[in-house]
Coordinates of C-alpha atoms and ligand atoms in Angstrom, one line a residue:
M255 CA -29.7 -6.9 26.3
I256 CA -26.6 -8.2 27.9
R257 CA -26.5 -11.9 28.9
V258 CA -24.0 -14.3 30.3
L259 CA -22.8 -16.8 27.7
D260 CA -23.3 -20.5 28.4
P261 CA -20.2 -22.6 29.2
E262 CA -20.4 -24.4 25.9
T263 CA -20.1 -21.1 23.9
I264 CA -17.4 -19.9 26.2
G265 CA -15.4 -23.0 25.5
Q266 CA -15.5 -22.3 21.8
I267 CA -14.2 -18.7 22.1
A268 CA -10.5 -18.4 21.7
A269 CA -8.6 -17.5 24.9
G270 CA -9.7 -14.1 26.3
E271 CA -8.5 -10.6 26.1
V272 CA -5.2 -9.9 27.8
I273 CA -4.7 -6.3 29.0
E274 CA -1.0 -6.0 28.5
R275 CA -0.5 -2.2 28.2
P276 CA -2.5 1.0 28.1
L277 CA -3.2 0.5 24.4
S278 CA -5.1 -2.7 25.2
V279 CA -7.5 -0.7 27.3
V280 CA -8.0 1.9 24.7
K281 CA -8.7 -0.8 22.1
E282 CA -11.4 -2.5 24.2
L283 CA -13.1 0.8 25.0
V284 CA -13.0 2.3 21.5
E285 CA -14.2 -0.9 19.9
N286 CA -17.1 -1.0 22.4
A287 CA -18.0 2.6 21.4
L288 CA -17.9 1.7 17.7
D289 CA -20.1 -1.4 18.4
A290 CA -22.5 1.0 20.1
D291 CA -22.8 3.0 16.8
A292 CA -21.1 6.1 18.2
T293 CA -20.6 9.0 15.8
R294 CA -18.1 10.8 18.1
I295 CA -15.4 9.2 20.2
A296 CA -13.2 11.2 22.5
V297 CA -10.1 9.6 24.0
R298 CA -8.3 11.3 26.8
V299 CA -5.1 9.9 28.3
R300 CA -2.9 10.9 31.2
G301 CA 0.6 9.7 32.0
G302 CA 0.8 7.4 29.0
G303 CA -2.5 5.7 30.2
L304 CA -1.2 4.6 33.6
I305 CA -2.7 7.5 35.4
E306 CA -6.0 7.7 33.6
I307 CA -7.7 6.7 30.3
E308 CA -11.1 8.0 29.5
V309 CA -13.2 7.1 26.4
A310 CA -16.4 9.0 25.9
D311 CA -18.9 8.2 23.1
D312 CA -22.4 9.3 22.0
G313 CA -23.5 5.7 21.2
A314 CA -26.4 3.6 22.3
G315 CA -25.6 3.6 26.0
I316 CA -26.1 0.8 28.5
A317 CA -29.4 0.4 30.4
P318 CA -29.1 0.7 34.2
D319 CA -30.2 -2.9 34.6
D320 CA -27.4 -4.0 32.3
L321 CA -24.6 -2.2 34.0
L322 CA -23.8 -4.9 36.5
L323 CA -23.7 -7.5 33.7
A324 CA -21.5 -5.3 31.5
V325 CA -18.6 -5.7 33.8
R326 CA -19.1 -9.4 34.4
R327 CA -16.9 -11.9 32.5
H328 CA -18.5 -13.6 29.5
A329 CA -21.4 -11.2 29.5
T330 CA -22.2 -9.6 26.1
S331 CA -25.0 -8.2 24.1
K332 CA -23.4 -9.1 20.8
I333 CA -23.9 -12.9 20.5
A334 CA -26.4 -15.1 22.2
N335 CA -24.8 -18.5 21.7
A336 CA -22.3 -20.5 19.8
A337 CA -24.3 -20.3 16.6
G338 CA -23.7 -16.5 16.7
L339 CA -20.0 -17.0 16.4
T340 CA -20.4 -17.8 12.7
H341 CA -21.7 -14.3 11.8
V342 CA -20.1 -11.9 14.2
D343 CA -20.5 -8.4 12.7
T344 CA -19.3 -6.4 15.8
L345 CA -15.7 -5.8 16.9
G346 CA -16.3 -7.4 20.4
F347 CA -18.2 -10.5 21.2
R348 CA -16.3 -12.3 24.0
G349 CA -17.9 -10.3 26.8
E350 CA -14.6 -10.0 28.5
G351 CA -13.2 -6.5 27.7
L352 CA -14.6 -4.6 30.6
A353 CA -14.1 -7.4 33.1
S354 CA -10.5 -7.8 32.1
I355 CA -9.9 -4.1 32.6
A356 CA -11.6 -4.1 36.0
A357 CA -9.3 -6.9 37.0
V358 CA -6.2 -4.6 36.6
A359 CA -7.5 -1.1 37.2
R360 CA -10.2 1.0 38.8
L361 CA -13.1 1.2 36.3
T362 CA -16.0 3.6 36.3
I363 CA -18.7 3.5 33.7
V364 CA -21.2 6.3 33.3
S365 CA -23.9 5.5 30.7
R366 CA -27.2 6.7 29.5
T367 CA -29.5 5.2 26.8
A368 CA -31.5 7.5 24.5
D369 CA -34.8 7.0 26.4
A370 CA -33.4 7.4 29.9
D371 CA -33.7 10.8 31.7
V372 CA -30.5 10.4 33.7
A373 CA -27.3 8.5 33.4
S374 CA -26.2 5.7 35.7
A375 CA -22.7 5.0 37.0
I376 CA -21.0 1.9 38.3
D377 CA -17.5 1.3 39.8
A378 CA -15.6 -1.9 39.5
H379 CA -12.2 -2.9 40.7
A380 CA -10.8 -6.4 41.0
E381 CA -13.5 -8.5 42.6
E382 CA -15.5 -5.5 43.9
I383 CA -18.4 -4.4 41.8
G384 CA -20.4 -1.4 43.2
E385 CA -24.1 -0.8 42.9
P386 CA -25.3 1.3 39.9
R387 CA -26.2 4.8 41.0
P388 CA -27.9 7.7 39.2
F389 CA -25.4 10.2 37.8
A390 CA -25.4 13.2 35.7
G391 CA -24.3 12.6 32.1
P392 CA -25.4 13.0 28.4
P393 CA -26.7 10.1 26.3
G394 CA -23.8 7.7 25.5
T395 CA -21.1 6.1 27.5
R396 CA -18.1 7.4 29.3
V397 CA -15.6 4.9 30.7
V398 CA -12.8 6.0 33.0
V399 CA -9.9 3.7 33.9
R400 CA -7.5 4.8 36.6
E401 CA -4.5 3.3 38.3
L402 CA -3.8 0.8 35.6
F403 CA -1.7 -2.1 36.9
A404 CA -1.4 -0.6 40.3
N405 CA -2.2 -4.1 41.7
V406 CA 0.0 -6.0 39.2
P407 CA 3.4 -4.2 39.4
V408 CA 5.0 -6.9 37.1
R409 CA 3.0 -5.6 34.2
R410 CA 4.3 -2.2 34.7
E411 CA 7.8 -3.4 34.4
Y412 CA 7.2 -4.4 30.8
L413 CA 6.0 -1.0 29.8
R414 CA 7.9 1.7 28.0
S415 CA 8.0 5.4 28.9
P416 CA 4.6 7.1 29.2
S417 CA 5.3 8.9 25.9
A418 CA 6.1 5.6 24.1
E419 CA 2.9 4.0 25.5
F420 CA 1.0 7.0 24.3
A421 CA 2.6 6.9 20.9
R422 CA 1.2 3.4 20.4
I423 CA -2.2 4.6 21.4
A424 CA -2.0 7.5 18.9
A425 CA -0.8 5.3 16.1
W426 CA -3.5 2.7 16.6
L427 CA -6.3 5.2 17.0
A428 CA -5.4 7.1 13.9
T429 CA -5.1 3.9 11.9
L430 CA -8.5 2.7 13.1
A431 CA -10.0 6.0 12.2
L432 CA -9.2 5.2 8.6
A433 CA -11.9 2.6 8.5
Y434 CA -14.6 4.8 10.2
P435 CA -14.7 8.0 8.3
Q436 CA -18.3 8.6 9.5
V437 CA -17.1 8.7 13.1
G438 CA -15.3 11.7 14.6
F439 CA -12.2 10.9 16.8
T440 CA -10.3 13.1 19.1
L441 CA -7.3 12.2 21.1
E442 CA -5.7 14.1 24.0
H443 CA -2.6 13.5 26.1
D444 CA -2.0 15.3 29.4
G445 CA -4.4 18.0 28.3
K446 CA -2.9 18.5 24.9
Q447 CA -4.8 17.6 21.7
T448 CA -3.0 15.1 19.4
F449 CA -5.6 15.1 16.7
A450 CA -9.2 15.8 16.0
F451 CA -10.9 14.2 13.1
A452 CA -14.4 15.5 12.3
P453 CA -17.1 13.0 11.5
D454 CA -17.7 12.6 7.8
D455 CA -14.6 14.5 6.9
D456 CA -12.5 13.5 3.9
L457 CA -9.9 10.9 4.6
A458 CA -6.9 13.2 3.8
P459 CA -6.2 14.4 7.4
R460 CA -6.4 10.8 8.6
L461 CA -4.1 9.5 5.8
R462 CA -1.6 12.2 6.6
Q463 CA -1.7 11.4 10.3
V464 CA -1.0 7.7 9.6
F465 CA 1.4 7.8 6.7
G466 CA 3.0 11.2 7.1
A467 CA 3.4 13.6 4.3
T468 CA 3.8 11.4 1.2
S469 CA 6.0 12.3 -1.7
A470 CA 3.5 11.3 -4.3
P471 CA -0.3 11.3 -4.2
M472 CA -1.9 8.1 -3.1
V473 CA -3.8 6.1 -5.6
P474 CA -7.5 5.1 -5.0
V475 CA -8.2 1.4 -5.4
R476 CA -11.6 -0.2 -6.1
G477 CA -12.6 -3.7 -7.2
D478 CA -15.0 -6.5 -6.6
D479 CA -16.4 -9.8 -7.6
A480 CA -19.5 -11.6 -6.5
R481 CA -18.3 -12.3 -2.9
A482 CA -15.6 -9.8 -2.1
A483 CA -15.1 -6.1 -2.5
V484 CA -12.0 -4.1 -2.0
S485 CA -11.3 -0.4 -1.9
G486 CA -8.7 1.8 -0.4
W487 CA -5.7 4.0 -1.0
V488 CA -2.2 2.8 -1.9
S489 CA 1.1 4.5 -2.4
S490 CA 2.3 5.4 -5.9
P491 CA 5.1 3.1 -7.2
G492 CA 8.4 4.5 -6.1
D493 CA 6.9 6.1 -3.0
D494 CA 7.4 3.0 -0.8
R495 CA 8.8 1.9 2.5
A496 CA 11.5 -0.4 3.7
D497 CA 9.1 -2.7 5.5
R498 CA 5.5 -3.9 5.5
R499 CA 4.4 -2.1 8.6
S500 CA 2.5 0.5 6.7
Q501 CA 0.4 -1.9 4.9
I502 CA -2.9 -1.5 6.7
L503 CA -5.7 -3.9 6.1
F504 CA -9.3 -3.9 7.4
V505 CA -11.5 -6.9 6.9
N506 CA -15.1 -6.0 7.5
G507 CA -14.0 -3.0 9.6
R508 CA -11.6 -5.1 11.7
L509 CA -7.9 -4.1 11.7
L510 CA -6.0 -7.3 10.8
R511 CA -2.9 -8.7 9.3
S512 CA -2.9 -11.1 6.4
T513 CA 0.2 -12.6 5.0
L514 CA -1.9 -13.7 2.0
L515 CA -3.2 -10.3 1.2
S516 CA 0.2 -8.6 1.8
G517 CA 1.5 -11.0 -0.8
A518 CA -1.2 -10.0 -3.2
W519 CA -0.4 -6.4 -2.6
S520 CA 3.2 -6.8 -3.3
A521 CA 2.5 -9.0 -6.4
A522 CA 0.3 -6.2 -7.8
Y523 CA 3.4 -3.9 -7.6
R524 CA 5.4 -6.3 -9.7
T525 CA 7.6 -4.2 -12.1
F526 CA 6.4 -1.1 -10.4
A527 CA 8.2 -1.0 -7.1
M528 CA 11.8 -1.4 -6.3
V529 CA 13.1 -4.8 -5.2
G530 CA 13.0 -5.1 -1.4
R531 CA 10.7 -2.1 -0.9
Y532 CA 7.1 -2.2 0.2
P533 CA 4.1 -0.3 -0.9
Y534 CA 2.1 1.3 1.8
G535 CA -1.5 2.3 2.2
V536 CA -4.8 1.1 3.5
L537 CA -7.1 -1.5 2.0
Y538 CA -10.7 -2.2 3.0
L539 CA -11.9 -5.7 2.3
S540 CA -15.5 -6.6 2.7
V541 CA -16.6 -10.2 2.5
P542 CA -19.6 -12.0 3.9
P543 CA -19.0 -12.4 7.7
S544 CA -19.3 -16.2 7.3
E545 CA -16.2 -16.1 5.0
V546 CA -13.9 -14.9 7.8
D547 CA -13.1 -16.4 11.1
P548 CA -12.9 -13.5 13.6
N549 CA -12.4 -16.0 16.4
V550 CA -8.7 -16.1 16.0
H551 CA -6.6 -15.8 19.1
P552 CA -6.8 -12.1 20.1
T553 CA -3.1 -11.6 20.0
K554 CA -2.7 -13.4 16.7
S555 CA -4.4 -11.3 14.1
D556 CA -3.5 -13.1 10.8
V557 CA -6.9 -13.4 9.4
R558 CA -8.2 -16.7 8.0
L559 CA -10.3 -16.4 4.9
R560 CA -12.4 -18.9 3.2
H561 CA -11.9 -18.7 -0.6
G562 CA -8.6 -16.9 0.0
D563 CA -7.5 -17.4 -3.6
R564 CA -10.5 -15.6 -5.0
V565 CA -10.0 -12.7 -2.6
V566 CA -6.4 -12.5 -3.5
A567 CA -7.3 -12.3 -7.2
V568 CA -9.7 -9.4 -6.5
V569 CA -7.2 -7.5 -4.4
K570 CA -4.4 -8.0 -6.8
G571 CA -6.5 -7.0 -9.8
A572 CA -7.9 -3.9 -8.2
I573 CA -4.4 -2.7 -7.1
A574 CA -2.8 -3.4 -10.4
S575 CA -5.4 -1.6 -12.4
A576 CA -5.3 1.4 -10.0
L577 CA -1.5 1.6 -10.5
R578 CA -1.8 1.4 -14.2
R579 CA -4.3 4.2 -14.2
G580 CA -2.2 6.2 -11.7
A581 CA 0.9 5.7 -13.9
A582 CA -0.9 6.9 -17.0
E583 CA -2.2 10.0 -15.2
R584 CA 1.2 10.9 -13.8
L585 CA 2.8 10.4 -17.1
E586 CA 0.2 12.7 -18.6
R587 CA 1.5 15.3 -16.2
A588 CA 5.1 14.4 -16.7
I589 CA 5.3 14.2 -20.4
S590 CA 2.9 15.4 -23.0
F591 CA 4.0 16.5 -26.4
A592 CA 2.8 19.8 -27.6
P593 CA 2.4 21.2 -31.0
P594 CA 5.6 22.3 -32.7
L595 CA 7.4 24.9 -30.8
R596 CA 6.8 27.6 -33.2
E597 CA 3.2 27.9 -31.9
S598 CA 4.5 28.8 -28.5
G599 CA 5.7 32.1 -30.0
S600 CA 8.7 34.1 -29.1
N601 CA 10.5 31.5 -27.1
G602 CA 11.0 29.2 -30.0
A603 CA 14.7 28.7 -29.7
A604 CA 16.5 28.2 -32.9
S605 CA 18.2 25.2 -31.7
V606 CA 15.1 23.0 -31.7
D607 CA 13.6 24.0 -35.0
W608 CA 14.9 20.9 -36.7
A609 CA 13.1 18.7 -34.3
E610 CA 9.7 19.7 -35.6
P611 CA 9.1 16.8 -37.9
L612 CA 9.7 14.4 -35.0
L613 CA 6.9 15.7 -33.0
P614 CA 3.4 14.3 -33.4
A615 CA 0.9 16.2 -35.4
G616 CA -0.2 19.3 -33.5
G617 CA -3.9 18.7 -34.1
A618 CA -4.0 15.5 -32.0
H619 CA -3.0 17.5 -28.9
D620 CA -5.0 19.5 -26.5
A621 CA -3.8 23.1 -26.6
E622 CA -4.1 23.1 -22.7
K623 CA -1.4 20.6 -22.4
K624 CA 2.0 21.6 -21.3
T625 CA 4.8 21.4 -23.8
L626 CA 7.5 19.0 -22.7
R627 CA 10.7 20.1 -24.3
V628 CA 13.8 17.9 -24.5
L629 CA 16.6 20.3 -23.6
A630 CA 19.8 18.4 -23.3
Q631 CA 21.5 15.2 -22.4
V632 CA 23.2 15.2 -19.1
D633 CA 26.3 13.1 -18.4
R634 CA 25.4 11.1 -21.5
T635 CA 22.9 9.3 -19.2
F636 CA 19.9 11.5 -18.5
I637 CA 17.6 13.3 -20.7
L638 CA 16.8 16.8 -19.4
A639 CA 13.4 18.2 -20.3
S640 CA 11.0 20.8 -19.0
D641 CA 7.4 21.6 -19.5
G642 CA 7.6 25.1 -18.0
D643 CA 6.3 23.9 -14.6
A644 CA 8.9 21.5 -13.7
V645 CA 12.3 20.1 -14.6
V646 CA 11.9 16.5 -15.8
L647 CA 14.8 14.0 -15.9
I648 CA 14.6 10.8 -17.8
D649 CA 17.0 7.9 -17.3
Q650 CA 17.7 7.0 -20.9
H651 CA 18.7 3.4 -20.2
A652 CA 15.8 2.7 -17.8
A653 CA 13.3 4.3 -20.2
H654 CA 14.5 2.3 -23.2
E655 CA 14.5 -0.9 -21.1
R656 CA 10.8 -0.3 -20.3
I657 CA 10.0 0.3 -23.9
V658 CA 11.7 -2.8 -25.2
F659 CA 10.4 -4.9 -22.3
E660 CA 6.8 -4.0 -23.1
Q661 CA 7.4 -4.6 -26.8
L662 CA 8.7 -8.1 -26.1
T663 CA 5.8 -8.8 -23.8
A664 CA 3.4 -7.5 -26.5
N665 CA 5.1 -9.6 -29.1
A666 CA 4.7 -12.7 -27.1
R667 CA 1.1 -11.9 -26.2
A668 CA 0.2 -11.3 -29.9
H669 CA 2.3 -14.3 -31.1
A670 CA 3.9 -11.7 -33.4
A671 CA 6.0 -13.1 -36.2
A672 CA 9.7 -12.9 -35.9
E673 CA 11.8 -11.5 -38.7
P674 CA 14.1 -14.1 -40.1
L675 CA 17.7 -13.0 -40.5
L676 CA 19.1 -13.5 -44.0
I677 CA 22.5 -14.3 -42.5
P678 CA 22.1 -15.8 -39.0
H679 CA 24.3 -14.3 -36.4
T680 CA 26.5 -17.0 -34.9
F681 CA 28.2 -16.8 -31.5
E682 CA 30.1 -19.0 -29.1
V683 CA 29.4 -19.5 -25.4
R684 CA 31.3 -20.9 -22.5
P685 CA 29.9 -24.3 -21.3
E686 CA 28.4 -22.7 -18.1
E687 CA 26.7 -20.0 -20.2
A688 CA 25.3 -22.6 -22.5
D689 CA 23.1 -24.1 -19.7
K690 CA 21.7 -20.8 -18.7
L691 CA 21.1 -19.8 -22.3
E692 CA 19.4 -23.2 -23.1
A693 CA 16.9 -22.6 -20.3
T694 CA 15.8 -19.3 -21.8
L695 CA 15.4 -20.3 -25.5
D696 CA 11.6 -20.8 -25.3
A697 CA 11.0 -17.5 -23.6
L698 CA 13.2 -15.8 -26.1
A699 CA 11.4 -17.3 -29.0
A700 CA 8.0 -16.3 -27.5
G701 CA 9.4 -12.7 -27.4
G702 CA 10.5 -13.0 -31.0
L703 CA 14.2 -13.8 -30.7
H704 CA 15.0 -17.2 -32.2
V705 CA 18.2 -18.7 -31.1
E706 CA 19.2 -22.2 -31.9
R707 CA 22.1 -24.5 -31.0
F708 CA 24.7 -24.7 -33.7
G709 CA 27.4 -27.1 -32.7
E710 CA 29.2 -27.8 -29.5
N711 CA 29.3 -24.5 -27.7
A712 CA 27.9 -22.3 -30.5
Y713 CA 24.5 -20.8 -31.1
R714 CA 23.0 -18.7 -33.8
V715 CA 20.3 -16.1 -33.9
T716 CA 17.9 -16.9 -36.8
A717 CA 15.2 -14.3 -36.2
T718 CA 14.8 -11.1 -34.2
P719 CA 11.6 -9.6 -32.8
A720 CA 9.8 -8.0 -35.7
R721 CA 8.6 -4.8 -34.1
L722 CA 11.4 -4.3 -31.7
V723 CA 12.0 -0.6 -31.5
H724 CA 15.5 0.5 -30.9
A725 CA 15.3 4.2 -30.9
G726 CA 17.3 4.1 -34.1
R727 CA 19.9 1.6 -32.8
T728 CA 20.3 -2.1 -33.1
R729 CA 23.0 -4.1 -31.4
P730 CA 24.3 -7.6 -32.1
F731 CA 23.1 -10.1 -29.7
D732 CA 25.8 -10.2 -27.0
V733 CA 25.2 -13.3 -25.1
A734 CA 27.6 -12.7 -22.2
E735 CA 25.9 -9.4 -21.4
F736 CA 22.5 -11.0 -21.8
I737 CA 23.3 -13.8 -19.4
E738 CA 24.8 -11.3 -16.9
C739 CA 21.5 -9.4 -16.9
L740 CA 19.6 -12.6 -16.4
G741 CA 21.2 -12.9 -13.0
D742 CA 19.6 -9.7 -11.8
E743 CA 17.0 -10.4 -9.2
V744 CA 13.6 -9.1 -10.4
R745 CA 11.0 -9.9 -7.9
G746 CA 7.5 -10.5 -9.2
L747 CA 8.4 -11.2 -12.8
D748 CA 7.7 -14.7 -14.1
A749 CA 10.4 -16.7 -15.8
D750 CA 9.6 -15.5 -19.3
Q751 CA 9.3 -11.9 -18.2
R752 CA 12.7 -12.2 -16.6
V753 CA 14.2 -13.3 -19.8
W754 CA 12.6 -10.4 -21.7
A755 CA 13.7 -8.0 -19.0
S756 CA 17.3 -9.0 -19.4
L757 CA 17.0 -9.0 -23.2
A758 CA 15.6 -5.5 -23.0
C759 CA 18.3 -4.5 -20.6
H760 CA 21.1 -5.8 -22.8
S761 CA 19.8 -4.6 -26.1
V762 CA 19.0 -1.0 -25.4
V763 CA 20.9 2.3 -25.1
R764 CA 23.2 2.3 -22.2
A765 CA 24.2 5.0 -19.8
H766 CA 27.2 7.0 -21.0
E767 CA 26.1 6.8 -24.6
R768 CA 25.6 10.0 -26.6
L769 CA 22.2 10.4 -28.0
E770 CA 21.2 12.9 -30.7
Y771 CA 18.2 15.1 -30.2
P772 CA 15.9 13.1 -32.5
E773 CA 16.8 9.9 -30.6
M774 CA 16.0 11.5 -27.3
T775 CA 12.7 12.8 -28.6
A776 CA 11.8 9.5 -30.0
L777 CA 12.7 7.7 -26.8
V778 CA 10.6 10.0 -24.7
E779 CA 7.7 9.8 -27.1
R780 CA 7.8 6.0 -27.1
L781 CA 8.0 5.9 -23.3
Q782 CA 4.8 7.9 -23.3
R783 CA 3.0 5.0 -25.0
C784 CA 4.1 2.4 -22.5
E785 CA 1.6 0.8 -20.2
N786 CA 3.8 1.4 -17.1
P787 CA 6.1 4.3 -18.2
M788 CA 7.3 5.4 -14.8
H789 CA 9.5 2.4 -14.0
C790 CA 11.9 0.1 -15.8
P791 CA 11.2 -3.7 -15.6
H792 CA 13.6 -3.9 -12.6
G793 CA 11.5 -1.3 -10.8
R794 CA 13.9 1.6 -11.0
P795 CA 12.3 4.9 -11.8
T796 CA 12.5 6.1 -15.4
I797 CA 11.3 9.6 -14.8
V798 CA 12.0 12.1 -12.0
R799 CA 10.1 15.3 -11.9
L800 CA 11.3 18.3 -10.0
E801 CA 8.4 20.7 -9.5
A802 CA 8.8 24.5 -9.4
A803 CA 7.9 24.5 -5.8
Q804 CA 10.7 22.0 -5.0
I805 CA 13.1 24.1 -6.9
A806 CA 12.0 27.2 -5.0
R807 CA 12.7 25.3 -1.8
L808 CA 16.2 24.4 -3.0
F809 CA 16.8 28.2 -3.4
K810 CA 15.3 28.8 0.0
R811 CA 12.6 31.0 -1.5
V812 CA 9.9 29.3 0.6
Ligands
ADP227 P1 -18.0 -7.4 24.4 O1 -17.6 -6.2 23.8 O2 -17.2 -8.6 24.0 O3 -19.5 -7.7 24.3 P2 -17.3 -6.0 26.8 O4 -16.9 -6.6 28.2 O5 -16.3 -5.2 26.2 O6 -17.7 -7.3 26.0 O7 -18.7 -5.3 27.0 C1 -19.8 -5.9 27.6 C2 -21.1 -5.3 27.1 O8 -21.2 -4.0 27.6 C3 -21.2 -5.2 25.6 O9 -21.7 -6.4 25.0 C4 -22.2 -4.0 25.4 O10 -23.5 -4.5 25.5 C5 -21.9 -3.2 26.7 N1 -21.1 -2.0 26.4 C6 -19.7 -1.9 26.7 N2 -19.3 -0.7 26.3 C7 -20.3 -0.1 25.7 C8 -20.4 1.3 25.1 N3 -19.4 2.1 25.0 N4 -21.7 1.6 24.7 C9 -22.7 0.8 24.8 N5 -22.6 -0.5 25.3 C10 -21.4 -0.9 25.8
MG228 MG1 -15.8 -5.2 24.1

């Protein structure tokens, strides 16, 4: 039942809908169709929306008696009074959508409820509202909007080309479709179909439409606590974008922006993603309707959440654990050690026989798993390997950094004992270095490296991390190099982690350093045991995998 809201309620609703461009019309009409529980929504656009927009749905329909009210301002079936504003669970509730459209275009509604034998139609344009009349039509609602802005030429001046206006419509509709998988959506422009998503299909075609072909599979996210649940799909670390525009958020089915949650999303990528790059994907947050204020100004969509901190924690936790899982799975594909090469038969090249003792015991490994064989060092910087399906390249420095960084973090977490040096290593620093070093001493000690002041501008290392693995190499503590690393910006790491990241960076194998085969094998094997093996603490990738299919493309075989 549609009723006109009382003036008091109207006063509490944030300023009304503004129809600024064809997309605004499509939004109002599609949201109405979703509110009417449609399972199929067909959008047809002509001339970028300026000639005609038609949205047809198979939803609940509007009773003939209600048609007149539907196009009146502040008439809605979705809330009855101001109290209703605190638990809105529909996309619309202001009762202004259809009236605002009629004010700037010719509007025709044809609608039929499930129990009616025939549909009814009504026309509205500016102040003129026609009489409802019987009309042929299936159950559901079809709204046709023609001559948009014909009576407000100034609005037309702000519009882009028809194809640009249509592009906005297509991007918005495909994005919205991500949150309504049970609903089929079709979109057509000038008689040509742009997309058709079947109801209840899997999300893949919709994800592809919105994000394009992605370079790595997206990672599913799921998490909840007593009051908030989050799910969704996020990009793999490294497969990211230059801006936040592809971070899509639905709160209770409503497409919104949230600075707070975007922040949580990025924070979850700490140490996974490159500095200055943004993950992309779609998150669905559900919270009790009373926790969100949907009554924000229609053009400002930054959502306000009660208990925002708790929601942030849920979102961050869910994404971080999904990424860890994803990283482990990708590593599983990228690197898995196989039984000694001899088992693989004829292709046991003589050159690798001596590596056998370095490989883990064969029994521990699934015979199905691909053998990753270290083949060579390239440019004294990269480790070249292959598992028969792909060529795998490992950045030796980044990989070792990741290993040492995790070791230091683990030491600190476990309060691991440091190993005292029999003869402390003494070094001098310049005064400006002393300040920087001084600030890191506690964090270094937590990681297991004990450094103390020893005179004016001198320090000494009294203990080193006990379990620090160096792939067979140790280095003297080079403070200048260490402090230089400290200056690297590493977003998302806390102060202690930054110290460990630079300690890791300075104490590991560098690029342009020759590694022996056993060193390479050991490095790769240790990388495998890392929690986040795919990236160094600064976010750069450690492993790049070139699949056979990609190689075939390089040779123009496909
Ligand atoms: P609101 O969506 O804020 O209620 P609208 O002006 O968009 O305001 O719509 C007014 C009313 O018309 C809605 O409350 C609903 O009852 C009815 N209505 C509009 N579109 C549809 C539709 N596609 N199917 C069923 N009912 C609709
Ligand atoms: Mg509406």
